[in-house]
CSV table of C-alpha atoms in Angstrom, one decimal:
chain,number,residue,atom,x,y,z
A,1,UNK,CA,26.9,1.0,-17.0
A,2,UNK,CA,25.8,0.0,-13.6
A,3,UNK,CA,22.3,0.8,-12.5
A,4,UNK,CA,21.7,3.5,-9.9
A,5,UNK,CA,19.5,2.3,-7.1
A,6,UNK,CA,17.4,4.4,-4.7
A,7,UNK,CA,16.0,2.5,-1.7
A,8,UNK,CA,12.8,4.4,-0.9
A,9,UNK,CA,11.9,4.2,2.8
A,10,UNK,CA,8.7,5.8,4.1
A,11,UNK,CA,9.0,7.0,7.9
A,12,UNK,CA,6.3,8.0,10.3
A,13,UNK,CA,7.4,8.6,13.9
A,14,UNK,CA,10.3,6.2,13.5
A,15,UNK,CA,12.9,8.0,16.0
A,16,UNK,CA,13.3,4.7,17.9
A,17,UNK,CA,14.1,2.5,15.0
A,18,UNK,CA,15.7,4.8,12.5
A,19,UNK,CA,19.1,4.9,14.1
A,20,UNK,CA,19.3,1.1,14.0
A,21,UNK,CA,17.9,0.5,10.5
A,22,UNK,CA,19.4,3.5,8.8
A,23,UNK,CA,23.0,2.1,8.9
A,24,UNK,CA,21.6,-1.3,7.9
A,25,UNK,CA,20.3,0.1,4.7
A,26,UNK,CA,23.5,1.9,3.9
A,27,UNK,CA,25.5,-1.2,4.6
A,28,UNK,CA,23.4,-3.2,2.1
A,29,UNK,CA,23.8,-0.3,-0.4
A,30,UNK,CA,27.7,-0.4,-0.1
A,31,UNK,CA,27.6,-4.2,-0.2
A,32,UNK,CA,25.7,-4.3,-3.6
A,33,UNK,CA,28.0,-1.5,-4.8
A,34,UNK,CA,31.2,-3.4,-3.8
A,35,UNK,CA,29.9,-6.5,-5.7
A,36,UNK,CA,29.5,-4.4,-8.8
A,37,UNK,CA,25.7,-4.8,-9.0
A,38,UNK,CA,24.8,-1.2,-8.6
A,39,UNK,CA,26.4,2.2,-9.1
A,40,UNK,CA,28.3,3.9,-6.2
A,41,UNK,CA,26.0,6.9,-6.9
A,42,UNK,CA,23.1,5.0,-5.4
A,43,UNK,CA,21.2,6.4,-2.5
A,44,UNK,CA,19.0,5.7,0.6
A,45,UNK,CA,16.0,8.0,0.2
A,46,UNK,CA,14.0,8.6,3.4
A,47,UNK,CA,10.4,10.0,3.0
A,48,UNK,CA,9.3,11.6,6.2
A,49,UNK,CA,5.5,11.4,6.3
A,50,UNK,CA,4.7,14.3,8.6
A,51,UNK,CA,6.3,12.8,11.7
A,52,UNK,CA,5.8,14.7,15.0
A,53,UNK,CA,8.8,13.1,16.7
A,54,UNK,CA,12.6,13.5,15.8
A,55,UNK,CA,12.3,11.5,12.7
A,56,UNK,CA,13.2,14.3,10.3
A,57,UNK,CA,16.0,15.5,12.5
A,58,UNK,CA,17.5,12.1,12.4
A,59,UNK,CA,17.2,11.9,8.7
A,60,UNK,CA,18.8,15.4,8.4
A,61,UNK,CA,21.7,14.2,10.6
A,62,UNK,CA,22.3,10.9,8.6
A,63,UNK,CA,22.4,13.0,5.4
A,64,UNK,CA,25.1,15.3,6.9
A,65,UNK,CA,27.3,12.3,7.9
A,66,UNK,CA,27.1,10.4,4.6
A,67,UNK,CA,26.1,11.6,1.1
A,68,UNK,CA,24.5,8.4,0.4
A,69,UNK,CA,21.6,9.4,2.8
A,70,UNK,CA,19.1,11.7,1.4
A,71,UNK,CA,15.6,12.7,2.5
A,72,UNK,CA,12.5,14.4,1.8
A,73,UNK,CA,9.7,15.6,4.1
A,74,UNK,CA,6.0,15.9,3.3
A,75,UNK,CA,4.2,19.0,4.5
A,76,UNK,CA,1.9,16.9,6.7
A,77,UNK,CA,1.0,13.3,7.3
A,78,UNK,CA,-0.7,11.8,4.3
A,79,UNK,CA,-0.5,8.0,5.0
A,80,UNK,CA,1.8,5.3,4.0
A,81,UNK,CA,0.7,4.8,0.5
A,82,UNK,CA,1.2,8.4,-0.4
A,83,UNK,CA,4.6,8.5,1.3
A,84,UNK,CA,5.9,5.5,-0.8
A,85,UNK,CA,4.4,7.3,-4.0
A,86,UNK,CA,6.2,10.5,-3.1
A,87,UNK,CA,9.5,8.7,-2.8
A,88,UNK,CA,9.2,6.7,-6.0
A,89,UNK,CA,8.1,9.8,-7.9
A,90,UNK,CA,11.0,11.8,-6.5
A,91,UNK,CA,13.4,9.0,-7.4
A,92,UNK,CA,12.1,8.1,-10.8
A,93,UNK,CA,14.2,10.7,-12.8
A,94,UNK,CA,17.4,10.3,-10.8
A,95,UNK,CA,18.0,6.5,-10.8
A,96,UNK,CA,17.5,3.3,-12.8
A,97,UNK,CA,15.8,1.3,-10.2
A,98,UNK,CA,14.0,1.8,-6.9
A,99,UNK,CA,13.4,-0.7,-4.0
A,100,UNK,CA,10.6,0.4,-1.6
A,101,UNK,CA,10.8,-1.0,2.0
A,102,UNK,CA,9.5,-0.1,5.4
A,103,UNK,CA,11.7,1.4,8.0
A,104,UNK,CA,11.0,-1.1,10.8
A,105,UNK,CA,13.6,-3.7,9.8
A,106,UNK,CA,11.0,-6.5,9.5
A,107,UNK,CA,11.6,-7.1,5.8
A,108,UNK,CA,14.7,-9.0,5.0
A,109,UNK,CA,17.1,-6.5,3.3
A,110,UNK,CA,19.2,-9.5,1.9
A,111,UNK,CA,16.4,-10.2,-0.5
A,112,UNK,CA,17.5,-7.0,-2.3
A,113,UNK,CA,20.4,-8.9,-3.8
A,114,UNK,CA,18.0,-11.3,-5.5
A,115,UNK,CA,15.8,-8.4,-6.6
A,116,UNK,CA,18.9,-6.7,-8.2
A,117,UNK,CA,19.8,-9.9,-9.9
A,118,UNK,CA,16.4,-10.4,-11.3
A,119,UNK,CA,16.4,-6.8,-12.7
A,120,UNK,CA,19.8,-7.5,-14.3
A,121,UNK,CA,18.3,-10.6,-15.9
A,122,UNK,CA,15.6,-8.4,-17.5
A,123,UNK,CA,12.7,-8.1,-15.0
A,124,UNK,CA,11.4,-4.5,-14.6
A,125,UNK,CA,9.3,-5.3,-11.5
A,126,UNK,CA,10.4,-7.6,-8.6
A,127,UNK,CA,7.8,-8.3,-5.8
A,128,UNK,CA,9.0,-9.3,-2.3
A,129,UNK,CA,6.7,-12.1,-1.1
A,130,UNK,CA,6.7,-13.5,2.3
A,131,UNK,CA,7.7,-17.2,2.4
A,132,UNK,CA,5.5,-17.7,5.5
A,133,UNK,CA,3.5,-16.0,8.3
A,134,UNK,CA,4.7,-18.0,11.2
A,135,UNK,CA,5.8,-14.8,13.1
A,136,UNK,CA,2.2,-13.4,12.9
A,137,UNK,CA,-0.6,-14.1,15.5
A,138,UNK,CA,-3.3,-16.4,14.3
A,139,UNK,CA,-5.8,-13.4,14.0
A,140,UNK,CA,-3.3,-11.4,11.8
A,141,UNK,CA,-2.4,-14.3,9.7
A,142,UNK,CA,-5.9,-15.4,9.2
A,143,UNK,CA,-7.2,-11.9,8.3
A,144,UNK,CA,-4.2,-11.1,6.0
A,145,UNK,CA,-4.6,-14.4,4.0
A,146,UNK,CA,-8.4,-13.9,3.8
A,147,UNK,CA,-7.8,-10.3,2.6
A,148,UNK,CA,-5.7,-11.5,-0.3
A,149,UNK,CA,-8.0,-14.3,-1.2
A,150,UNK,CA,-11.0,-11.9,-1.0
A,151,UNK,CA,-9.3,-9.4,-3.3
A,152,UNK,CA,-8.7,-12.0,-5.9
A,153,UNK,CA,-12.4,-13.1,-5.7
A,154,UNK,CA,-13.4,-9.5,-6.3
A,155,UNK,CA,-11.4,-9.5,-9.5
A,156,UNK,CA,-8.4,-7.3,-8.3
A,157,UNK,CA,-5.0,-8.3,-9.6
A,158,UNK,CA,-2.7,-8.6,-6.5
A,159,UNK,CA,0.4,-10.7,-5.8
A,160,UNK,CA,-0.4,-13.0,-2.9
A,161,UNK,CA,1.4,-12.3,0.4
A,162,UNK,CA,3.1,-9.2,-1.1
A,163,UNK,CA,3.0,-5.9,0.7
A,164,UNK,CA,5.1,-2.8,-0.4
A,165,UNK,CA,8.6,-4.4,-0.6
A,166,UNK,CA,9.3,-4.4,-4.3
A,167,UNK,CA,11.8,-3.3,-7.0
A,168,UNK,CA,10.6,-1.1,-9.7
A,169,UNK,CA,12.6,0.2,-12.7
A,170,UNK,CA,12.5,3.8,-13.6
A,171,UNK,CA,11.0,2.8,-16.9
A,172,UNK,CA,8.0,1.4,-15.1
A,173,UNK,CA,7.8,4.4,-12.9
A,174,UNK,CA,7.6,6.8,-15.7
A,175,UNK,CA,4.6,4.9,-17.0
A,176,UNK,CA,3.2,4.6,-13.5
A,177,UNK,CA,3.2,8.3,-13.1
A,178,UNK,CA,0.3,8.5,-15.6
A,179,UNK,CA,-1.9,6.7,-13.1
A,180,UNK,CA,-3.6,9.7,-11.4
A,181,UNK,CA,-5.7,7.9,-8.7
A,182,UNK,CA,-6.1,9.8,-5.4
A,183,UNK,CA,-7.1,6.7,-3.6
A,184,UNK,CA,-4.0,4.7,-3.6
A,185,UNK,CA,-3.5,0.9,-3.2
A,186,UNK,CA,-0.1,0.5,-4.7
A,187,UNK,CA,0.1,-3.3,-4.4
A,188,UNK,CA,-2.8,-3.4,-6.7
A,189,UNK,CA,-1.9,-0.7,-9.1
A,190,UNK,CA,1.7,-1.7,-9.9
A,191,UNK,CA,0.6,-5.0,-11.5
A,192,UNK,CA,-1.7,-3.1,-13.8
A,193,UNK,CA,1.3,-1.2,-15.3
A,194,UNK,CA,2.5,-4.6,-16.8
A,195,UNK,CA,6.2,-5.3,-17.9
A,196,UNK,CA,8.2,-8.4,-17.2
A,197,UNK,CA,8.0,-9.2,-13.5
A,198,UNK,CA,8.9,-11.9,-10.9
A,199,UNK,CA,8.8,-12.6,-7.3
A,200,UNK,CA,11.4,-13.1,-4.5
A,201,UNK,CA,10.6,-14.9,-1.3
A,202,UNK,CA,11.8,-13.8,2.0
A,203,UNK,CA,11.1,-14.4,5.8
A,204,UNK,CA,9.7,-11.5,7.8
A,205,UNK,CA,11.2,-10.8,11.2
A,206,UNK,CA,9.7,-9.1,14.3
A,207,UNK,CA,10.0,-5.2,14.4
A,208,UNK,CA,13.4,-4.2,15.6
A,209,UNK,CA,12.3,-1.3,17.8
A,210,UNK,CA,9.4,1.0,18.4
A,211,UNK,CA,5.8,0.1,17.7
A,212,UNK,CA,3.6,-0.4,14.6
A,213,UNK,CA,1.8,2.5,13.1
A,214,UNK,CA,-0.6,0.2,11.2
A,215,UNK,CA,-3.4,-0.8,13.6
A,216,UNK,CA,-6.4,-2.8,12.7
A,217,UNK,CA,-8.4,0.3,11.8
A,218,UNK,CA,-5.9,1.4,9.2
A,219,UNK,CA,-5.6,-2.2,7.9
A,220,UNK,CA,-9.4,-2.3,7.3
A,221,UNK,CA,-9.3,1.1,5.7
A,222,UNK,CA,-6.5,-0.1,3.4
A,223,UNK,CA,-8.6,-3.2,2.5
A,224,UNK,CA,-11.7,-1.1,1.6
A,225,UNK,CA,-9.5,1.2,-0.5
A,226,UNK,CA,-7.9,-1.9,-2.2
A,227,UNK,CA,-11.2,-3.5,-3.0
A,228,UNK,CA,-13.2,-0.3,-4.2
A,229,UNK,CA,-10.2,1.2,-6.0
A,230,UNK,CA,-9.6,-1.9,-8.1
A,231,UNK,CA,-12.8,-3.7,-8.7
A,232,UNK,CA,-16.6,-2.9,-9.2
A,233,UNK,CA,-17.6,-6.5,-8.4
A,234,UNK,CA,-19.3,-5.5,-5.1
A,235,UNK,CA,-21.6,-3.3,-7.1
A,236,UNK,CA,-22.5,-6.3,-9.3
A,237,UNK,CA,-23.0,-8.6,-6.3
A,238,UNK,CA,-25.4,-6.0,-4.9
A,239,UNK,CA,-27.3,-6.2,-8.2
A,240,UNK,CA,-27.4,-9.9,-8.2
A,241,UNK,CA,-28.5,-10.0,-4.6
A,242,UNK,CA,-31.1,-7.5,-5.2
A,243,UNK,CA,-32.6,-9.5,-8.1
A,244,UNK,CA,-32.6,-12.7,-5.8
A,245,UNK,CA,-34.4,-10.7,-3.0
A,246,UNK,CA,-36.9,-9.3,-5.6
A,247,UNK,CA,-37.7,-12.7,-6.9
A,248,UNK,CA,-38.3,-14.0,-3.4
A,249,UNK,CA,-40.4,-11.1,-2.6
A,250,UNK,CA,-42.5,-11.6,-5.6
A,251,UNK,CA,-43.1,-15.3,-4.7
A,252,UNK,CA,-44.0,-14.1,-1.2
A,253,UNK,CA,-46.5,-11.5,-2.5
A,254,UNK,CA,-48.2,-14.2,-4.7
A,255,UNK,CA,-48.3,-16.6,-1.7
A,256,UNK,CA,-49.8,-13.9,0.4
A,257,UNK,CA,-52.5,-13.0,-2.1
A,258,UNK,CA,-53.4,-16.7,-2.7
A,259,UNK,CA,-53.6,-17.3,1.0
A,260,UNK,CA,-55.8,-14.1,1.5
A,261,UNK,CA,-58.1,-15.1,-1.4
A,262,UNK,CA,-58.5,-18.7,0.2
A,263,UNK,CA,-59.4,-17.1,3.5
A,264,UNK,CA,-56.6,-18.8,5.3
A,265,UNK,CA,-54.6,-15.7,6.3
A,266,UNK,CA,-53.8,-15.1,9.9
A,267,UNK,CA,-52.8,-11.6,11.1
A,268,UNK,CA,-49.3,-11.6,12.5
A,269,UNK,CA,-46.6,-9.1,13.2
A,270,UNK,CA,-43.6,-11.4,13.6
A,271,UNK,CA,-43.3,-12.5,9.9
A,272,UNK,CA,-43.9,-8.9,8.8
A,273,UNK,CA,-41.3,-7.5,11.1
A,274,UNK,CA,-38.7,-10.0,10.0
A,275,UNK,CA,-39.3,-9.3,6.3
A,276,UNK,CA,-39.1,-5.5,6.9
A,277,UNK,CA,-35.9,-5.8,9.0
A,278,UNK,CA,-34.3,-8.1,6.4
A,279,UNK,CA,-35.1,-5.9,3.3
A,280,UNK,CA,-34.2,-2.7,5.3
A,281,UNK,CA,-30.8,-4.2,6.2
A,282,UNK,CA,-30.1,-5.2,2.6
A,283,UNK,CA,-30.9,-1.7,1.4
A,284,UNK,CA,-28.7,0.0,4.0
A,285,UNK,CA,-25.8,-2.3,3.2
A,286,UNK,CA,-26.3,-1.7,-0.4
A,287,UNK,CA,-26.4,2.0,0.0
A,288,UNK,CA,-23.3,1.9,2.1
A,289,UNK,CA,-21.3,0.1,-0.5
A,290,UNK,CA,-22.6,2.3,-3.3
A,291,UNK,CA,-21.8,5.3,-1.0
A,292,UNK,CA,-18.2,4.1,-0.7
A,293,UNK,CA,-17.9,4.3,-4.6
A,294,UNK,CA,-19.6,7.6,-4.7
A,295,UNK,CA,-17.2,8.9,-2.2
A,296,UNK,CA,-14.2,7.6,-4.1
A,297,UNK,CA,-15.5,9.4,-7.2
A,298,UNK,CA,-16.0,12.6,-5.2
A,299,UNK,CA,-12.3,12.6,-4.0
A,300,UNK,CA,-11.1,11.7,-7.5
A,301,UNK,CA,-12.9,14.7,-9.1
A,302,UNK,CA,-11.3,17.1,-6.8
A,303,UNK,CA,-7.9,16.4,-8.2
A,304,UNK,CA,-6.1,17.3,-5.1
A,305,UNK,CA,-2.3,16.6,-4.9
A,306,UNK,CA,-1.4,13.2,-3.5
A,307,UNK,CA,1.6,14.6,-1.7
A,308,UNK,CA,3.5,17.9,-1.1
A,309,UNK,CA,7.1,17.9,-0.4
A,310,UNK,CA,8.0,20.7,2.0
A,311,UNK,CA,11.7,20.0,2.6
A,312,UNK,CA,14.6,18.2,1.0
A,313,UNK,CA,17.9,17.5,2.7
A,314,UNK,CA,19.9,18.5,-0.3
A,315,UNK,CA,18.2,21.9,-0.4
A,316,UNK,CA,19.5,22.6,3.2
A,317,UNK,CA,23.0,21.4,2.1
A,318,UNK,CA,22.9,23.8,-1.0
A,319,UNK,CA,22.0,26.7,1.2
A,320,UNK,CA,24.9,25.9,3.6
A,321,UNK,CA,27.3,25.7,0.7
A,322,UNK,CA,26.1,29.2,-0.6
């Protein structure tokens, strides 16, 4: 039996690019089906992440034109990671494999052929990995590569140069559903599930239309979520650094006492000011990092839903049929 594929596409204010990339995804779905790689019952699943433009209307229109288009809409904007999760959880009981990909057309959809081939060869997870970052600016390339290296140094298990373009089987998704984290960093959580995996390289193009909804502020927030959700090494580094500062301070105290007893001490505010500022800065940074973890614990204990689906395109169709 041919595997049923759901292409999961998170969308946030994508009215400019969706009419272009929507048909591209359907064409790829039909191509894979024509080659006998996937079931004709496969679908393109759009996830509207609380868009304020015509994104949901466009998704609805597409679903009315072709049954292979389906869509769900979140009750409000909850962020890219939650939108991807919503689509994956919606799809896991209705298909055999999912491929998550962004709506902007930057990820090479032809890599899906290799992903499906890898699945048919026995892999349950296939990561899309960028072959190069030549299209990025120097700043973005430097910060992105540094981010992955820093995550690895912090002890987080991530696939280098992989974002959220990946194939996951329903078998893996059913196990992944047991992960209840509210603070999501999917590219770090998926490897924790295990199962046989591989990578597929592809070249990333420029955005087809519209503008990016992932500015530097959101990238930094994602990086912080990735580090604090997957590793406690920063807390251990604080402890180690605190011990070093304490030892240096202890030596300084002994030196000060010896100097005072020998009568060689000279009153001075500069050295005292430097020491106070340094120690205070270390304390504030340490408290900030600890506070980040405490905040994560606070959000996790609330147990709030990670997504809420307010509409489904097939619900509307069922009402019209009645």
